[in-house]
XYZ file of C-alpha atoms in Angstrom:
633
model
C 98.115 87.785 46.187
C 100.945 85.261 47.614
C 100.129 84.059 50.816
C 103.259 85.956 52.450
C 101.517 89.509 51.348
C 98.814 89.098 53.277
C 99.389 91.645 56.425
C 97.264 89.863 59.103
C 96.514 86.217 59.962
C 93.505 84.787 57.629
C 90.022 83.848 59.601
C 89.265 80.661 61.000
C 85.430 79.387 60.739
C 86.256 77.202 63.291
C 86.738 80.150 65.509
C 83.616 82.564 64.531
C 81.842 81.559 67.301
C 79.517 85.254 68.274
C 76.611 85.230 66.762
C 75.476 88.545 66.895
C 76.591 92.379 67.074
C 76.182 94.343 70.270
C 76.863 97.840 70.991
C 79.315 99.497 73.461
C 78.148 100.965 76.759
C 77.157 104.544 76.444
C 79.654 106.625 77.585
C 78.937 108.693 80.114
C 80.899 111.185 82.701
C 80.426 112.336 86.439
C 81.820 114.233 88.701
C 85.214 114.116 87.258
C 84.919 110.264 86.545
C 84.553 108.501 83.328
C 82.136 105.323 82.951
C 79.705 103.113 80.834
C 75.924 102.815 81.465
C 74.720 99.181 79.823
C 71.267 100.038 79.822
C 68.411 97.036 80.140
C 67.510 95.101 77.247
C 65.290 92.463 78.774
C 62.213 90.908 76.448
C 60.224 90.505 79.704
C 60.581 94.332 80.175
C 63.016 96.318 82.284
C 63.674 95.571 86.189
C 63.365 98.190 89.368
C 67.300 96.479 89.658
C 70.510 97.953 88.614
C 74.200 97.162 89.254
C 76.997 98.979 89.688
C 80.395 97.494 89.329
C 82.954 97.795 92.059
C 86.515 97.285 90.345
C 88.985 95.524 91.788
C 93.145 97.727 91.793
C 95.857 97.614 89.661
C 97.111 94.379 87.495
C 93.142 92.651 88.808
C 91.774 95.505 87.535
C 93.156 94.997 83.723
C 92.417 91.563 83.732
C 88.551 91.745 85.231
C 87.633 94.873 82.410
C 86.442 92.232 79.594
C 84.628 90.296 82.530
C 82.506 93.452 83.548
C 81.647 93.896 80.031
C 80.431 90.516 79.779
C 78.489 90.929 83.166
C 77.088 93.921 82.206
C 75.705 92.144 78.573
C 74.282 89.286 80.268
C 72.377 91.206 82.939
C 71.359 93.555 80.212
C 69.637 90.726 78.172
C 67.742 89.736 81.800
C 66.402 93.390 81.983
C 68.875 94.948 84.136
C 70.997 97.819 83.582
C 74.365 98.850 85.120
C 77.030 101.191 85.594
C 81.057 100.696 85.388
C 83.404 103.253 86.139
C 86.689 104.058 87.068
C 87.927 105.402 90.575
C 89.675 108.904 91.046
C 93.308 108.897 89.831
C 92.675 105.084 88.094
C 92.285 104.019 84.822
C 90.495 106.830 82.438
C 89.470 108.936 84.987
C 91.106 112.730 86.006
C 93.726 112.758 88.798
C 92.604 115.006 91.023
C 94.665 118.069 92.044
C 95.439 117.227 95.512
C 95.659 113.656 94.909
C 93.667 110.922 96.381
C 92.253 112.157 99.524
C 92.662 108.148 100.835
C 89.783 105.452 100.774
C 86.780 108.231 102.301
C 87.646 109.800 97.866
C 86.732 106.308 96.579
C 83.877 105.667 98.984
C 82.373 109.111 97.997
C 82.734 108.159 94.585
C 80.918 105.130 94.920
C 77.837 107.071 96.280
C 77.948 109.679 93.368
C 78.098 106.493 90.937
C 74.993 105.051 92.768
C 72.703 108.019 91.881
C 73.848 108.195 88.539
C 73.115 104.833 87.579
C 69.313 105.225 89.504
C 68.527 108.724 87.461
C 70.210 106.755 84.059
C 68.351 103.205 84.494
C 65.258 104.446 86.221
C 65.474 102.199 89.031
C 64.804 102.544 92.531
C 67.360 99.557 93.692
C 70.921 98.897 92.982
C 72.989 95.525 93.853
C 76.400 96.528 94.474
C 78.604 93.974 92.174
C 82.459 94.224 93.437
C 86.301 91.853 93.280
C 88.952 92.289 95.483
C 89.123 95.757 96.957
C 85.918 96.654 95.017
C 84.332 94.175 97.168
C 85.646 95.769 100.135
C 83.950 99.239 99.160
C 80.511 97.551 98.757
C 80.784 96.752 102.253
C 81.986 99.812 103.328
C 78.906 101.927 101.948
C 76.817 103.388 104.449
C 73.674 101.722 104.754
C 70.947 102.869 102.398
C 67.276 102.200 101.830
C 67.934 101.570 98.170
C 70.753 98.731 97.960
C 69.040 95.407 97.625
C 72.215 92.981 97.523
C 76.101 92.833 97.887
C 77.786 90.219 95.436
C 81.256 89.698 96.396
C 83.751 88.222 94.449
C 86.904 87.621 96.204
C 86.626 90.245 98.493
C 89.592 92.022 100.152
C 88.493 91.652 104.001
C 92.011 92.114 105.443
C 94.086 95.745 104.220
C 97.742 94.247 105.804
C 97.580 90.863 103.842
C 95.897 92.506 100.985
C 98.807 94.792 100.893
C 101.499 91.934 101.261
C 99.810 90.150 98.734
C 100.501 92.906 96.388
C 103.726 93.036 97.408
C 104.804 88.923 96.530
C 102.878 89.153 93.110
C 104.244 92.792 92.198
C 107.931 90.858 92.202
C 106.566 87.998 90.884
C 105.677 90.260 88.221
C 108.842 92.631 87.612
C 111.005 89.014 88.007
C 108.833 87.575 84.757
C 109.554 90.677 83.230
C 113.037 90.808 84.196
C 113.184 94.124 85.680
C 116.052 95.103 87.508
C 115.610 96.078 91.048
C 116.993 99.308 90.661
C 114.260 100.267 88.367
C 110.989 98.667 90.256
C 108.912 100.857 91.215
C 109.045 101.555 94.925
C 105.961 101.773 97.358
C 102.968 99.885 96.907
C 102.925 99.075 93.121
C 102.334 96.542 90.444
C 102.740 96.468 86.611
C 103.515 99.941 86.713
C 100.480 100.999 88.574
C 101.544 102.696 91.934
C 98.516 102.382 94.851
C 97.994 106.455 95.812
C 99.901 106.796 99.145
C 96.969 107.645 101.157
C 94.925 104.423 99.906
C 97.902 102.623 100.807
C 97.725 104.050 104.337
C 94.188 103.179 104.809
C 94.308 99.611 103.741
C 96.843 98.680 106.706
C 94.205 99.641 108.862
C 91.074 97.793 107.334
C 89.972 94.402 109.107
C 86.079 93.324 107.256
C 86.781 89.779 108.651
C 83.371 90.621 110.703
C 81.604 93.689 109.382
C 79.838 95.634 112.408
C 77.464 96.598 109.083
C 76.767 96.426 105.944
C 74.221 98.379 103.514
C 71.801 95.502 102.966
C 71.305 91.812 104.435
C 71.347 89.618 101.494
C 74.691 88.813 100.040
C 76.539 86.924 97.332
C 79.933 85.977 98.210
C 82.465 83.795 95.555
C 84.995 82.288 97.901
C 88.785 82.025 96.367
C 88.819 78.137 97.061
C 92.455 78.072 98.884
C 91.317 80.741 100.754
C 90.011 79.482 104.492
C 89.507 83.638 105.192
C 86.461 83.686 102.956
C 85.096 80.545 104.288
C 84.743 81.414 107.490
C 83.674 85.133 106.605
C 80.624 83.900 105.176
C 79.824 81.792 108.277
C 80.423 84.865 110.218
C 77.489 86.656 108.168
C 75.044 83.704 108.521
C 75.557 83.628 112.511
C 74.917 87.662 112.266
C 71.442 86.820 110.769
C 72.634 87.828 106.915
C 71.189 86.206 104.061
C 74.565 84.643 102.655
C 74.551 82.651 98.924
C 78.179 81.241 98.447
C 79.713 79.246 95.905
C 83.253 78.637 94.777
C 85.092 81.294 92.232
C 85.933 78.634 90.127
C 88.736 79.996 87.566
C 89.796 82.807 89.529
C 93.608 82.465 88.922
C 92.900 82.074 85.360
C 91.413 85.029 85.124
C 93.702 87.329 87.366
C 96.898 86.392 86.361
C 97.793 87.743 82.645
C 95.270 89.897 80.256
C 97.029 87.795 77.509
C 96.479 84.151 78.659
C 93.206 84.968 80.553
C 90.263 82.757 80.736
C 86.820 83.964 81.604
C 84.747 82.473 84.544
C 82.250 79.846 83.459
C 79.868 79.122 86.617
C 79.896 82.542 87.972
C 78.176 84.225 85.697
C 75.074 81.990 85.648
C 75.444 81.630 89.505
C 74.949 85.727 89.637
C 72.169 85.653 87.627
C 70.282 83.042 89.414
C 70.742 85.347 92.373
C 69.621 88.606 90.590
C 66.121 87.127 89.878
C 65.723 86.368 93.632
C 66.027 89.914 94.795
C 63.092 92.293 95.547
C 63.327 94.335 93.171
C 64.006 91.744 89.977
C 60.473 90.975 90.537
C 58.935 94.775 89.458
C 59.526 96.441 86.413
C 59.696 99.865 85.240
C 59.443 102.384 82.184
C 62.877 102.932 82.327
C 65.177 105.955 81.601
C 63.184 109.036 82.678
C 64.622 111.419 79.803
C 67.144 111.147 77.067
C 70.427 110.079 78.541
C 73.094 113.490 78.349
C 76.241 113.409 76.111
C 79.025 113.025 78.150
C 80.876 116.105 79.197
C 84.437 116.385 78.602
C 87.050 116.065 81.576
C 89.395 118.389 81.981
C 92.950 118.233 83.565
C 96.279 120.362 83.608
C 96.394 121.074 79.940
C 94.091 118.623 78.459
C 90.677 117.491 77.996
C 88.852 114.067 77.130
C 85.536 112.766 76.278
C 84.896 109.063 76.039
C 83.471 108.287 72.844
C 81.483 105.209 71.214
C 81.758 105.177 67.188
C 82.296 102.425 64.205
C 79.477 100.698 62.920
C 76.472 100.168 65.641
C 79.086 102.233 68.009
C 80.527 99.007 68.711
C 83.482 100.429 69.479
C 85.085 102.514 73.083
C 87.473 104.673 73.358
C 88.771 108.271 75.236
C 89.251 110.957 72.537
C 92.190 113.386 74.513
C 92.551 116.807 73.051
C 94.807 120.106 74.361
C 93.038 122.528 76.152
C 93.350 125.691 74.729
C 94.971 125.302 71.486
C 93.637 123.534 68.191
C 95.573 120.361 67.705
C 98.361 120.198 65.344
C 99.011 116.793 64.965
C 97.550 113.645 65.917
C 98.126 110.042 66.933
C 96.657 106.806 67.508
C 97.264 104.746 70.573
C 96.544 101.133 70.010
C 95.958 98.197 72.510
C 98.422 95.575 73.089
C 97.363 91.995 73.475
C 94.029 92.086 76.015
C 95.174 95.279 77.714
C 92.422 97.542 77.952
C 92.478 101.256 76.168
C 94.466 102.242 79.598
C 97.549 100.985 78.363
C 100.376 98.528 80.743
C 101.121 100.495 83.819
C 98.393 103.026 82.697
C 101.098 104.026 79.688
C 98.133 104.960 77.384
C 97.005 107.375 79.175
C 99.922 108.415 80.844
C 101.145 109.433 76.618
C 97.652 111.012 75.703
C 98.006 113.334 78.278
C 101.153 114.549 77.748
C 100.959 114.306 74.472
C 97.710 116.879 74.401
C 100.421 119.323 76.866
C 102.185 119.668 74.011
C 99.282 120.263 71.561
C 98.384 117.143 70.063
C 95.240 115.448 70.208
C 94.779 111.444 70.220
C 92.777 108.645 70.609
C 93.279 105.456 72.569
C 90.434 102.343 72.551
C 89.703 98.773 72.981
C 89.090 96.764 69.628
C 86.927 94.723 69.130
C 86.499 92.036 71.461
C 89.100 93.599 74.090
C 88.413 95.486 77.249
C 85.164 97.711 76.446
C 84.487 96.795 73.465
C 82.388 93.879 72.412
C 83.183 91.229 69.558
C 82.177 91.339 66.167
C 79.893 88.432 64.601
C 81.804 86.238 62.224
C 85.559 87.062 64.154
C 87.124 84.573 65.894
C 87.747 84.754 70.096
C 91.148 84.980 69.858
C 92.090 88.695 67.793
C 95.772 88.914 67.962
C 97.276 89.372 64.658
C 93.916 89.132 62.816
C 93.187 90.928 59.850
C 89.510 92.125 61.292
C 91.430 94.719 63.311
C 92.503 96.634 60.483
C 88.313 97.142 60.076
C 88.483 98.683 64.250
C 91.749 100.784 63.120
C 90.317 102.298 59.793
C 87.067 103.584 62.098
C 89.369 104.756 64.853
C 91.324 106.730 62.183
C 87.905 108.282 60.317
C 87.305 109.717 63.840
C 90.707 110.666 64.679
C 90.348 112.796 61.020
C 87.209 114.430 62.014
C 88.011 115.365 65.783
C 91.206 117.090 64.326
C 90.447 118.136 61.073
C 92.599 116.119 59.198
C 95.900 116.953 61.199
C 98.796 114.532 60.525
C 98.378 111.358 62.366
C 100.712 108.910 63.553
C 99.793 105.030 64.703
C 101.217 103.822 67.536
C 101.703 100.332 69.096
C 104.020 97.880 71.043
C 103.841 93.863 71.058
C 100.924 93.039 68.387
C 99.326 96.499 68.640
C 103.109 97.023 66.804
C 102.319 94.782 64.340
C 99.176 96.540 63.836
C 100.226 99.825 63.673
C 103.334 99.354 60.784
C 101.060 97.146 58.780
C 98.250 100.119 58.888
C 100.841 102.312 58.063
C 101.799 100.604 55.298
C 98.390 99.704 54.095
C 97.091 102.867 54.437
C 98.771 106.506 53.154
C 96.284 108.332 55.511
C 98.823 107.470 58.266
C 101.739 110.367 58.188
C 103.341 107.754 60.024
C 103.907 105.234 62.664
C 106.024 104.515 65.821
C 106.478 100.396 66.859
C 107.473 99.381 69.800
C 108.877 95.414 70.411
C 107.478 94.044 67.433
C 107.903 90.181 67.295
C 107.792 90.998 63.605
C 106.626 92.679 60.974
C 105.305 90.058 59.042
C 104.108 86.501 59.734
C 104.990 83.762 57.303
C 102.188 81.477 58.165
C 98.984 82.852 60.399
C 99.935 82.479 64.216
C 97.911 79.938 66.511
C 96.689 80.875 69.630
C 99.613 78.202 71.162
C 102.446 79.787 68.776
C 101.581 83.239 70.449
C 102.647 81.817 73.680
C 105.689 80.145 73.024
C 107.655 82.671 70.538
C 111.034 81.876 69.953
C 113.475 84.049 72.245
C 116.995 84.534 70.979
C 119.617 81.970 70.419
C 121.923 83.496 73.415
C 118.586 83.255 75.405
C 119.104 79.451 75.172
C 122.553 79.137 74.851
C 122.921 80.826 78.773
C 119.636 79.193 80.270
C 121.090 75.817 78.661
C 124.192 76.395 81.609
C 122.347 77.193 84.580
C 121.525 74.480 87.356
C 118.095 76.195 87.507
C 116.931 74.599 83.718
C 118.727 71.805 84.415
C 116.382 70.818 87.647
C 113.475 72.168 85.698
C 114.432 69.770 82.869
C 114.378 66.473 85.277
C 111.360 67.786 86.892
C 109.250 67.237 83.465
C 108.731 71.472 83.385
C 110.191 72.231 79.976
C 108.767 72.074 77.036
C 111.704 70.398 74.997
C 109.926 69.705 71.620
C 108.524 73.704 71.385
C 112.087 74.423 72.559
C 113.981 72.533 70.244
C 111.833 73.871 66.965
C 112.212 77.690 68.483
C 116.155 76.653 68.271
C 115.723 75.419 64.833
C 114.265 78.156 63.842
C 116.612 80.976 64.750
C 119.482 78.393 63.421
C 117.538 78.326 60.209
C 117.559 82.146 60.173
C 120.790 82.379 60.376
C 121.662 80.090 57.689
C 119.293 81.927 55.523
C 121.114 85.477 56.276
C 124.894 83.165 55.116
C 123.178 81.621 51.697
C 121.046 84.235 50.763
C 123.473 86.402 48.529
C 123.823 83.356 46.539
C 120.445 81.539 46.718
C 117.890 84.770 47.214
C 114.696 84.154 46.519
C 114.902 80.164 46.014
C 114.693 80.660 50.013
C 110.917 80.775 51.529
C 112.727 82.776 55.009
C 114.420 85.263 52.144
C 111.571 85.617 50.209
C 109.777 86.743 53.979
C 112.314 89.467 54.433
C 112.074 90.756 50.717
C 108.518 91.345 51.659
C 109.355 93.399 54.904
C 111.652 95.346 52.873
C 109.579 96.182 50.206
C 107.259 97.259 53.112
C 109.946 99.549 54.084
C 110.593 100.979 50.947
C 106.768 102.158 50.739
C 107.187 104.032 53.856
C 110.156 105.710 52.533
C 108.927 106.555 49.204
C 106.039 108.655 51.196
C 108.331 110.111 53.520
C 106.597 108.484 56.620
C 108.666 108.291 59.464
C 108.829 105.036 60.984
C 110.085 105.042 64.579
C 111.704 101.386 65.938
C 111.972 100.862 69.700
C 113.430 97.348 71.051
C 114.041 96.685 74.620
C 117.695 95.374 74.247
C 117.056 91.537 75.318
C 113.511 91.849 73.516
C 112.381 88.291 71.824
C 111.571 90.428 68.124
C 115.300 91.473 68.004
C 116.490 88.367 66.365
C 113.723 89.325 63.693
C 114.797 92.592 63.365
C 118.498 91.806 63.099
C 117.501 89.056 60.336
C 115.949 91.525 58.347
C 118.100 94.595 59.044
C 121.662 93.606 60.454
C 122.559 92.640 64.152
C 123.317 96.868 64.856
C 120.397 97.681 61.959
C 122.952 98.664 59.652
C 120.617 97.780 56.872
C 118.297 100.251 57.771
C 120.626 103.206 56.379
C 118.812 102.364 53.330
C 115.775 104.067 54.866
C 116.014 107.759 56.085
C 112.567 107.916 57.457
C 113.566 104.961 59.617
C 114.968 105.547 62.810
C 116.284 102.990 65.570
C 115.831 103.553 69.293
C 117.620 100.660 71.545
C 116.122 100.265 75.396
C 118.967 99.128 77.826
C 117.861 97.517 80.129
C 113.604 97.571 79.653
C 111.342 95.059 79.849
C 108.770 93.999 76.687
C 105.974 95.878 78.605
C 108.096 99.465 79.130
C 106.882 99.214 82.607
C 109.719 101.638 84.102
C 108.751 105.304 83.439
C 111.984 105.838 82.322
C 111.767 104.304 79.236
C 108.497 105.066 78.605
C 109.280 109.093 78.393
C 112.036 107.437 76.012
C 108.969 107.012 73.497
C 106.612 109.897 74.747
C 109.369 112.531 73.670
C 110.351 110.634 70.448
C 105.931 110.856 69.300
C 105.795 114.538 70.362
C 108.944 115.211 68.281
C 107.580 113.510 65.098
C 104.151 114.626 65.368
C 105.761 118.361 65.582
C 107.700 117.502 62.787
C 104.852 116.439 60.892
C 102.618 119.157 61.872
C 105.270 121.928 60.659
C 105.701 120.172 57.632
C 102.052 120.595 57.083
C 101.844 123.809 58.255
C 104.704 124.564 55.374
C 102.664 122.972 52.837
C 99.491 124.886 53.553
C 101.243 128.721 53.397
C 102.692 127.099 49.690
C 99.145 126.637 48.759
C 99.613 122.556 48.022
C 98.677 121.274 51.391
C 95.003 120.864 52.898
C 95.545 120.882 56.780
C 93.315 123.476 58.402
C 95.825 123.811 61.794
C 99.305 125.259 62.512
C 101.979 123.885 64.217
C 102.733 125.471 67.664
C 106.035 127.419 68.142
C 108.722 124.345 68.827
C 109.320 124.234 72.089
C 110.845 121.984 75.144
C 108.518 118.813 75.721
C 106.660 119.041 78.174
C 106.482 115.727 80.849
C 103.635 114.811 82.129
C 102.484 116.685 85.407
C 102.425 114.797 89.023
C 105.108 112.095 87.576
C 108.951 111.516 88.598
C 111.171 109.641 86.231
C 112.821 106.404 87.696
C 116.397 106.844 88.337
């Protein structure tokens, strides 16, 4: 096969760099909260010690999951187990009714979490692990006879400056995304993820500076290093006779700043560790698990219902199956990752879809692939999985369970950024997929596999440097050594060699390697038609894939007439990430309209005696939005 057929980016041995398989966490559910038990693996034998993770909110949250996970494995292998779960109303877990009855909801969650992870491990003491404001909920358990350590990683002592904090790096965030100010999300928010109002309220009040208590006396603290606060906190606990370890969190801001260009701590891990074997209880062991640990139970909420399930080969895979309540579903879809985001989805968007999506009676499935969020990495695959072909491997099991939960109702795949990517080339590879709906693809096709470096610096589009060439702002940035000219400069060249390639290409065709490219693309295209699988396009309209999409299709997409299972959906004014709920019920009513379409369809094929899906298609109806939600204006 030519290299320019081949869908993903080819392995690097270089790169293979985990040596063996692991399993994901087993799933498990309580009290109207989702999580994953990491049970003890030690060879010395299992410890009377257990941790539960505290998580930190919002954007911190996304970018600490895959850091848990990797906890959670290492304190495994020293005989430990541990819990992870998700707050009320956060992440995977069910919004309650009322809403989030302030900080006293979390708190009580906390507690319930504790006693589930002593009757799961078998333990009789628990170290409470937490970041930021997970931190800050360790110390705010009431003292118990059964906690034998705090470890505190950048803990949250002061609600007010927490809160303002949020506040400078929530517009540092919409201004990187460009979002305009009309559409930012108002009270206390960040990457689309808005703080509960009563949280909020509770926060301005909180001062830990100089805890009156705390549940135990020995702690763990890992200072931010510009941060004099958590300094002197720690001196505060020595002089109030606590037992204080403290280090440095050396590569916090690399690993809190963006899921995509994330790097994982190196000395706290092993510094944690250390500490673990001097507690009490690291020194007994125990027979572990008293009984067979209990499926999880499904969660239910205003018209739907999820399990989290573990499944591939060795269940190394996580993910939240999301089915309608009452009715059979009659139509499916896949929800893929994008980049390092974590089955959750940007701004919670994932879940956000699944649940309206199962209001209107289809089912779906959302997960972390391999090596992302949850899910641990694969032997033989390479750290960095963006645009590799392994993930077609996580998508083919996701899709054999997405089958069986459903039986065999019409399925559509479903990405944005890479998970984009993913999702049209599965489509394309695969005829199981009824179809697929893309959002911001770079492209649909790489010419050459993508580095790690070439992911970061994409080319924008040619008026993108034509009007940052005139402002003062690139000019100062330019003296000031901050520009990468040379990656620049070859971005430029390579839109201006686009262009040229769209001018000569009636007269040159396939002499031309960039032609050659978009032949490819379209005879992707022409596959989807010829199966009659809708393909749905969404582009933010300043989006760095348009120039792509215009090479390949026209600068309006005229080309794509050519395709009437194709259909074009421009975003004025969005960001790359969707993060204004405005656009994303753009794409939540476009999926529930296809999958209805496809389900019909099915439904039509079945009464003619040629089709073989078991379900019917609901009576069409309005689409339903998404309950406790208000579209930005």
């Amino acid at each position: 096969m030519e290299p320019i057929a081949v869908s993903l980016s080819s392995r690097s041995p270089q790169s293979e760099v985990f040596a063996r398989d692991r399993s994901a966490g087993v799933p498990v559910t309580f009290c109207g909260l989702t999580g994953l038990f990491e049970p003890a693996r030690g060879r010395d034998g299992i410890r009377d010690l257990s941790v539960l993770f505290l998580s930190p909110w919002g954007l911190e949250e996304m970018c600490t999951r895959k850091f848990w996970r990797i906890l959670a494995e290492d304190f495994s292998d020293l005989g430990v187990a541990s819990l992870r779960f998700d707050y009320p109303a956060t992440v995977n877990a069910i919004d309650p009714q009322e809403g989030v009855a302030g900080i006293a909801s979390w708190l009580e969650s906390v507690g319930k979490a504790i006693d589930t992870l002593k009757e799961y491990s078998g333990t009789s003491r628990v170290v409470l692990l937490g970041q930021g404001l997970g931190a800050s909920l360790a110390m705010m358990i009431s003292r118990r006879t059964d906690i034998d350590g705090l470890a505190l990683l950048a803990p949250v002592l002061k609600g007010r400056s927490y809160l303002r904090e949020l506040t400078f790096w929530s517009k540092v965030v919409d201004d990187a995304l460009e979002i305009p100010e009309s559409l930012r999300e108002a009270g206390v928010a960040i990457a689309g993820v808005r703080m509960p109002e009563k949280i909020a309220a509770d926060l301005r009040s909180l001062d830990l500076t100089a805890p009156a208590s705390l549940p135990c006396d020995c702690v763990f603290v890992a200072r931010r290093t510009a941060s004099q606060n958590d300094s002197a906190f720690c001196e505060g606990l020595r002089e109030r006779g606590r037992t204080v370890t403290a280090i440095d969190y050396e590569g916090y801001d690399e690993l809190v700043s963006n899921p995509l260009t994330q790097k994982m701590p190196s000395t706290v891990p092993s510094e944690l560790s250390t500490w673990l074997r001097s507690l009490t209880g690291f020194s007994r062991t125990v027979a572990g698990p008293p009984r067979t640990l209990p499926a999880p139970a499904a969660l239910a909420g205003h018209g739907f219902q999820e399990v989290p399930v573990r499944f591939g080969t060795g269940d190394r895979l996580y993910g939240t199956l999301c089915r309608p309540k009452a009715l059979p579903a009659s139509a499916a879809v896949l929800i893929l990752t994008t980049a390092y985001d974590h089955q959750a989805g940007w701004g919670r968007s994932s879940v956000e879809l699944a649940r309206m999506l199962a209001e209107n009676g289809i089912a779906s499935l959302r997960f972390d692939a391999a090596g992302a969020g949850d899910s641990p990495p694969v032997a033989g695959r390479r750290e960095q999985i963006l645009y590799d072909e392994w993930q077609m491997d996580d998508v083919a099991a996701a899709r054999d369970l997405l089958q069986m939960s459903t039986d065999g109702a019409p399925a559509l795949i479903l990405g944005r950024c890479s998970g984009a990517y993913l999702a049209y080339n599965c489509a394309v590879a695969d005829p199981n997929w009824a179809g697929c709906v893309v959002i911001n693809p770079f492209t649909f096709r790489w010419r050459t596999p993508p580095s790690e470096d070439a992911l970061l610096h994409v080319p924008r589009p040619l008026k993108d440097y034509s009007q940052k060439a005139m402002r003062m702002e690139t000019v100062r940035r330019l003296l000031a050594g901050q520009v990468d000219v040379r990656t620049a400069l070859t971005n430029i060249l390579k839109r201006v060699f686009q262009r040229l390639t769209t001018a000569l290409a009636p007269v040159l065709g396939p002499l031309l390697p960039l032609e050659r490219w978009n032949r490819a693309v379209h005879r992707d295209f022409r596959s989807l038609r010829d199966r009659a699988a809708p393909i749905a396009l969404f582009y933010s309209d300043n989006d760095g894939g348009l120039e792509n999409f215009r090479f390949h299709f026209g600068e309006n997409g005229e080309r794509l007439k050519a395709y009437p299972n194709a259909e074009l959906h421009m975003l004025a004014g969005a960001d790359h990430n969707l993060t204004p709920l405005r656009f994303r019920r753009d794409v939540q009513e476009t999926v529930v309209r296809l999958t209805r379409s496809l389900a019909q369809q099915a439904a039509r094929a079945e009464t003619a005696g040629s089709g073989t899906i078991g379900t019917v298609a609901p009576e069409a109806g309005p689409v339903r939005a998404p309950r406790k939600t208000t579209a930005v204006n």
